[in-house]
Each structure stands twice: as structure tokens, then as C-alpha cells.
PDB file of C-alpha atoms in Angstrom:
ATOM      1  CA  UNK R   6      -1.498  -4.158-258.832  1.00 49.00           C
ATOM      2  CA  UNK R   7      -2.250  -5.714-255.456  1.00 63.00           C
ATOM      3  CA  UNK R   8      -3.312  -9.370-255.741  1.00 60.00           C
ATOM      4  CA  UNK R   9      -5.609  -9.167-252.698  1.00 59.00           C
ATOM      5  CA  UNK R  10      -7.428  -6.178-254.186  1.00 59.00           C
ATOM      6  CA  UNK R  11      -7.945  -8.077-257.448  1.00 64.00           C
ATOM      7  CA  UNK R  12      -9.351 -11.115-255.627  1.00 60.00           C
ATOM      8  CA  UNK R  13     -11.721  -8.963-253.591  1.00 62.00           C
ATOM      9  CA  UNK R  14     -13.089  -7.614-256.864  1.00 68.00           C
ATOM     10  CA  UNK R  15     -13.664 -11.127-258.263  1.00 77.00           C
ATOM     11  CA  UNK R  16     -15.366 -12.697-255.254  1.00 71.00           C
ATOM     12  CA  UNK R  17     -18.006 -11.226-252.974  1.00 76.00           C
ATOM     13  CA  UNK R  18     -17.404 -11.126-249.245  1.00 73.00           C
ATOM     14  CA  UNK R  19     -20.033 -13.850-248.785  1.00 79.00           C
ATOM     15  CA  UNK R  20     -18.246 -16.119-251.299  1.00 73.00           C
ATOM     16  CA  UNK R  21     -14.885 -15.633-249.555  1.00 67.00           C
ATOM     17  CA  UNK R  22     -16.446 -16.390-246.155  1.00 67.00           C
ATOM     18  CA  UNK R  23     -18.094 -19.497-247.616  1.00 73.00           C
ATOM     19  CA  UNK R  24     -14.751 -20.756-249.006  1.00 73.00           C
ATOM     20  CA  UNK R  25     -13.058 -20.169-245.660  1.00 70.00           C
ATOM     21  CA  UNK R  26     -15.859 -21.905-243.764  1.00 76.00           C
ATOM     22  CA  UNK R  27     -15.665 -24.932-246.089  1.00 83.00           C
ATOM     23  CA  UNK R  28     -11.889 -25.064-245.602  1.00 89.00           C
ATOM     24  CA  UNK R  29     -12.263 -24.815-241.827  1.00 90.00           C
ATOM     25  CA  UNK R  30     -14.843 -27.638-241.833  1.00 92.00           C
ATOM     26  CA  UNK R  31     -12.514 -29.820-243.936  1.00 92.00           C
ATOM     27  CA  UNK R  32      -9.698 -29.552-241.376  1.00 94.00           C
ATOM     28  CA  UNK R  33     -12.061 -30.113-238.434  1.00 94.00           C
ATOM     29  CA  UNK R  34     -13.460 -33.281-240.010  1.00 93.00           C
ATOM     30  CA  UNK R  35      -9.972 -34.422-241.036  1.00 94.00           C
ATOM     31  CA  UNK R  36      -8.709 -34.155-237.444  1.00 94.00           C
ATOM     32  CA  UNK R  37     -11.733 -35.900-235.956  1.00 95.00           C
ATOM     33  CA  UNK R  38     -12.320 -38.668-238.499  1.00 93.00           C
ATOM     34  CA  UNK R  39      -8.766 -39.556-239.503  1.00 91.00           C
ATOM     35  CA  UNK R  40      -6.991 -39.045-236.189  1.00 94.00           C
ATOM     36  CA  UNK R  41      -8.952 -38.474-232.996  1.00 95.00           C
ATOM     37  CA  UNK R  42     -11.715 -41.050-233.588  1.00 94.00           C
ATOM     38  CA  UNK R  43      -9.004 -43.703-234.151  1.00 93.00           C
ATOM     39  CA  UNK R  44      -6.807 -42.691-231.197  1.00 94.00           C
ATOM     40  CA  UNK R  45      -7.738 -45.421-228.693  1.00 93.00           C
ATOM     41  CA  UNK R  46      -7.636 -48.230-231.263  1.00 91.00           C
ATOM     42  CA  UNK R  47      -4.216 -47.184-232.599  1.00 90.00           C
ATOM     43  CA  UNK R  48      -2.893 -46.623-229.080  1.00 90.00           C
ATOM     44  CA  UNK R  49      -3.880 -50.170-228.153  1.00 88.00           C
ATOM     45  CA  UNK R  50      -2.235 -51.531-231.315  1.00 85.00           C
ATOM     46  CA  UNK R  51       1.003 -49.702-230.538  1.00 83.00           C
ATOM     47  CA  UNK R  52       1.174 -51.166-227.027  1.00 80.00           C
ATOM     48  CA  UNK R  53       0.315 -54.768-227.837  1.00 69.00           C
ATOM     49  CA  UNK R  54       2.917 -57.205-226.615  1.00 56.00           C
ATOM     50  CA  UNK R  55       1.230 -60.396-227.800  1.00 53.00           C
ATOM     51  CA  UNK R  56       3.342 -62.174-230.379  1.00 53.00           C
ATOM     52  CA  UNK R  57       1.635 -64.468-232.866  1.00 54.00           C
ATOM     53  CA  UNK R  58       2.630 -68.110-233.036  1.00 53.00           C
ATOM     54  CA  UNK R  59       5.870 -68.717-234.846  1.00 55.00           C
ATOM     55  CA  UNK R  60       5.679 -71.581-237.298  1.00 57.00           C
ATOM     56  CA  UNK R  61       7.804 -72.561-240.216  1.00 52.00           C
ATOM     57  CA  UNK R  62       6.249 -72.770-243.619  1.00 55.00           C
ATOM     58  CA  UNK R  63       7.650 -75.102-246.218  1.00 56.00           C
ATOM     59  CA  UNK R  64       6.590 -74.465-249.747  1.00 55.00           C
ATOM     60  CA  UNK R  65       7.495 -76.080-253.020  1.00 56.00           C
ATOM     61  CA  UNK R  66       7.087 -72.793-254.854  1.00 56.00           C
ATOM     62  CA  UNK R  67      10.120 -70.581-255.265  1.00 57.00           C
ATOM     63  CA  UNK R  68      10.297 -67.509-253.035  1.00 54.00           C
ATOM     64  CA  UNK R  69       8.832 -64.453-254.643  1.00 52.00           C
ATOM     65  CA  UNK R  70       7.782 -61.078-253.348  1.00 52.00           C
ATOM     66  CA  UNK R  71       6.232 -62.739-250.268  1.00 52.00           C
ATOM     67  CA  UNK R  72       9.513 -64.279-249.124  1.00 53.00           C
ATOM     68  CA  UNK R  73       9.776 -61.988-246.066  1.00 55.00           C
ATOM     69  CA  UNK R  74       6.102 -61.981-245.235  1.00 62.00           C
ATOM     70  CA  UNK R  75       5.913 -63.903-241.958  1.00 67.00           C
ATOM     71  CA  UNK R  76       3.128 -63.394-239.425  1.00 69.00           C
ATOM     72  CA  UNK R  77       5.657 -62.256-236.839  1.00 65.00           C
ATOM     73  CA  UNK R  78       7.095 -59.674-239.202  1.00 68.00           C
ATOM     74  CA  UNK R  79       3.650 -58.378-240.168  1.00 71.00           C
ATOM     75  CA  UNK R  80       2.675 -58.058-236.502  1.00 66.00           C
ATOM     76  CA  UNK R  81       5.878 -56.198-235.634  1.00 70.00           C
ATOM     77  CA  UNK R  82       5.440 -53.815-238.577  1.00 78.00           C
ATOM     78  CA  UNK R  83       1.847 -53.014-237.601  1.00 79.00           C
ATOM     79  CA  UNK R  84       2.942 -52.237-234.060  1.00 80.00           C
ATOM     80  CA  UNK R  85       5.746 -49.963-235.309  1.00 84.00           C
ATOM     81  CA  UNK R  86       3.405 -48.184-237.733  1.00 86.00           C
ATOM     82  CA  UNK R  87       0.852 -47.661-234.957  1.00 87.00           C
ATOM     83  CA  UNK R  88       3.581 -46.200-232.722  1.00 88.00           C
ATOM     84  CA  UNK R  89       4.689 -43.813-235.484  1.00 91.00           C
ATOM     85  CA  UNK R  90       1.080 -42.756-236.110  1.00 92.00           C
ATOM     86  CA  UNK R  91       0.631 -42.135-232.387  1.00 93.00           C
ATOM     87  CA  UNK R  92       3.881 -40.130-232.190  1.00 93.00           C
ATOM     88  CA  UNK R  93       2.685 -37.951-235.079  1.00 93.00           C
ATOM     89  CA  UNK R  94      -0.633 -37.237-233.358  1.00 94.00           C
ATOM     90  CA  UNK R  95       0.983 -36.503-229.993  1.00 95.00           C
ATOM     91  CA  UNK R  96       3.526 -34.193-231.645  1.00 94.00           C
ATOM     92  CA  UNK R  97       0.747 -32.222-233.366  1.00 95.00           C
ATOM     93  CA  UNK R  98      -1.345 -31.997-230.174  1.00 96.00           C
ATOM     94  CA  UNK R  99       1.736 -30.888-228.227  1.00 96.00           C
ATOM     95  CA  UNK R 100       2.325 -28.057-230.681  1.00 95.00           C
ATOM     96  CA  UNK R 101      -1.095 -26.497-230.019  1.00 97.00           C
ATOM     97  CA  UNK R 102      -1.655 -23.585-227.647  1.00 96.00           C
ATOM     98  CA  UNK R 103      -1.967 -24.809-224.026  1.00 96.00           C
ATOM     99  CA  UNK R 104      -5.743 -24.264-223.795  1.00 96.00           C
ATOM    100  CA  UNK R 105      -6.325 -26.005-227.144  1.00 97.00           C
ATOM    101  CA  UNK R 106      -4.050 -28.864-226.130  1.00 97.00           C
ATOM    102  CA  UNK R 107      -5.878 -29.382-222.821  1.00 96.00           C
ATOM    103  CA  UNK R 108      -9.269 -29.324-224.565  1.00 97.00           C
ATOM    104  CA  UNK R 109      -8.219 -31.946-227.158  1.00 97.00           C
ATOM    105  CA  UNK R 110      -6.709 -34.174-224.478  1.00 96.00           C
ATOM    106  CA  UNK R 111      -9.792 -33.996-222.231  1.00 96.00           C
ATOM    107  CA  UNK R 112     -12.349 -34.371-225.015  1.00 96.00           C
ATOM    108  CA  UNK R 113     -10.687 -36.929-227.289  1.00 96.00           C
ATOM    109  CA  UNK R 114      -7.776 -38.594-225.495  1.00 95.00           C
ATOM    110  CA  UNK R 115      -9.147 -39.447-222.057  1.00 94.00           C
ATOM    111  CA  UNK R 116     -11.964 -41.737-220.999  1.00 93.00           C
ATOM    112  CA  UNK R 117     -14.103 -41.984-217.911  1.00 91.00           C
ATOM    113  CA  UNK R 118     -13.922 -45.019-215.633  1.00 92.00           C
ATOM    114  CA  UNK R 119     -16.830 -46.611-217.501  1.00 93.00           C
ATOM    115  CA  UNK R 120     -14.935 -46.319-220.807  1.00 89.00           C
ATOM    116  CA  UNK R 121     -16.997 -43.505-222.326  1.00 91.00           C
ATOM    117  CA  UNK R 122     -15.623 -40.141-223.375  1.00 92.00           C
ATOM    118  CA  UNK R 123     -16.225 -37.007-221.345  1.00 94.00           C
ATOM    119  CA  UNK R 124     -19.098 -34.792-222.500  1.00 94.00           C
ATOM    120  CA  UNK R 125     -18.605 -31.105-223.256  1.00 95.00           C
ATOM    121  CA  UNK R 126     -20.526 -30.035-220.138  1.00 96.00           C
ATOM    122  CA  UNK R 127     -17.902 -31.734-217.955  1.00 94.00           C
ATOM    123  CA  UNK R 128     -14.917 -30.338-219.838  1.00 95.00           C
ATOM    124  CA  UNK R 129     -15.501 -26.584-220.104  1.00 93.00           C
ATOM    125  CA  UNK R 130     -15.651 -26.003-216.324  1.00 95.00           C
ATOM    126  CA  UNK R 131     -12.286 -27.786-216.041  1.00 94.00           C
ATOM    127  CA  UNK R 132     -10.872 -25.274-218.530  1.00 95.00           C
ATOM    128  CA  UNK R 133     -12.380 -22.378-216.517  1.00 95.00           C
ATOM    129  CA  UNK R 134     -14.251 -21.006-219.531  1.00 96.00           C
ATOM    130  CA  UNK R 135     -17.903 -20.575-220.410  1.00 95.00           C
ATOM    131  CA  UNK R 136     -19.935 -22.746-222.745  1.00 96.00           C
ATOM    132  CA  UNK R 137     -19.815 -20.319-225.689  1.00 97.00           C
ATOM    133  CA  UNK R 138     -16.061 -19.811-225.442  1.00 97.00           C
ATOM    134  CA  UNK R 139     -15.598 -23.573-225.082  1.00 97.00           C
ATOM    135  CA  UNK R 140     -17.303 -24.286-228.400  1.00 97.00           C
ATOM    136  CA  UNK R 141     -15.323 -21.514-230.121  1.00 97.00           C
ATOM    137  CA  UNK R 142     -12.076 -22.894-228.688  1.00 97.00           C
ATOM    138  CA  UNK R 143     -13.030 -26.450-229.652  1.00 97.00           C
ATOM    139  CA  UNK R 144     -13.612 -25.402-233.251  1.00 96.00           C
ATOM    140  CA  UNK R 145     -10.331 -23.461-233.335  1.00 96.00           C
ATOM    141  CA  UNK R 146      -8.394 -26.325-231.732  1.00 97.00           C
ATOM    142  CA  UNK R 147      -9.772 -28.940-234.130  1.00 97.00           C
ATOM    143  CA  UNK R 148      -9.096 -26.741-237.147  1.00 95.00           C
ATOM    144  CA  UNK R 149      -5.524 -26.029-236.036  1.00 96.00           C
ATOM    145  CA  UNK R 150      -4.903 -29.698-235.248  1.00 96.00           C
ATOM    146  CA  UNK R 151      -6.293 -30.711-238.637  1.00 95.00           C
ATOM    147  CA  UNK R 152      -4.022 -28.229-240.400  1.00 93.00           C
ATOM    148  CA  UNK R 153      -0.955 -29.422-238.475  1.00 93.00           C
ATOM    149  CA  UNK R 154      -1.706 -33.113-239.038  1.00 94.00           C
ATOM    150  CA  UNK R 155      -2.494 -32.601-242.705  1.00 91.00           C
ATOM    151  CA  UNK R 156       0.849 -30.822-243.111  1.00 78.00           C
ATOM    152  CA  UNK R 157       2.804 -33.431-241.118  1.00 72.00           C
ATOM    153  CA  UNK R 158       1.078 -36.247-242.947  1.00 60.00           C
ATOM    154  CA  UNK R 159       2.063 -34.736-246.303  1.00 58.00           C
ATOM    155  CA  UNK R 160       5.651 -33.934-245.223  1.00 52.00           C
ATOM    156  CA  UNK R 161       6.367 -37.417-243.911  1.00 51.00           C
ATOM    157  CA  UNK R 162       4.983 -39.059-247.022  1.00 48.00           C
ATOM    158  CA  UNK R 163       2.421 -41.334-245.321  1.00 47.00           C
ATOM    159  CA  UNK R 164      -0.191 -42.799-247.571  1.00 41.00           C
TER     160      UNK R 164
END
């Protein structure tokens, strides 16, 4: 028997649409909260060239698990991790459809001269689409980005 036919008999159309809407909202929120809202902070961390002061520490306790835990090392690791995080985001954005990619870049990855983000009313004319289509495309782009990032995040074993 066909699995899809069995499922359609178990759930109503409204229940299936509700599940799909909840799933879509999960990926949208995942992309915004875990990735796009942190973009500028992580980008700054990945580009920092300031090196903390280098001082020797003499201790009378034997070296344990913190033996290789210098401030310089910690700083370098944070910068590398931020760069990897940024590469992952840019890879996922680059794999979107061109219109989705442009929307994400304009809305979430660029700032105005005063440091604020562009509002939707400024972006959709730049994409040569109407307001309604813009919001549909934004939802689609965020969902697709969330799905891609969630998959990449799981594949690479980040935690």
C-alpha cells in the first residue's frame, strides 16, 4: 500500500499544513536567531588582529589539562572558530537561488552608513519585486537558509 495514502488517512489536511507551517517557522527562526542575528559580531571576531599580552605564568602546581591554555592560544582559537562559522554561513548563503541570496545579503549582511540595517521598504525595490512577493521570497529564503545551515551544522559536527 502507498505510504502517502496511509498518512493522508491518518492526518487531516489542516493537521498536515499545521505541521509543515511549524517546521517552516522552526527553520526561519533557526536561520535568523542562530546565524543572521550574530553575523556582524562573528565577522568582527574573525577579523580581529589584536593580540593579547603575552606573559609567562609560573606555577608550583603540576601541569594538568590546562597546560596548553594560554591567553594567546585561546584568542587564536576563537578567531579561527569565528572564521569557520563565517565560512559556513557564506557557503550556505551562496548556495541559495540568486534572488534569495541578494535578499539575505541586503537585509541581514549589509548596514547603512549610520550602522543600522536596511528596512524592507528599501530592499524590495532594489530586487525589482513588489511588497507581497518580497515577503514571500523573504520567508522562502530564510526557510531554505535555515534548512541548509541546519544540515551543514549537523554534517560538520559543530556543537
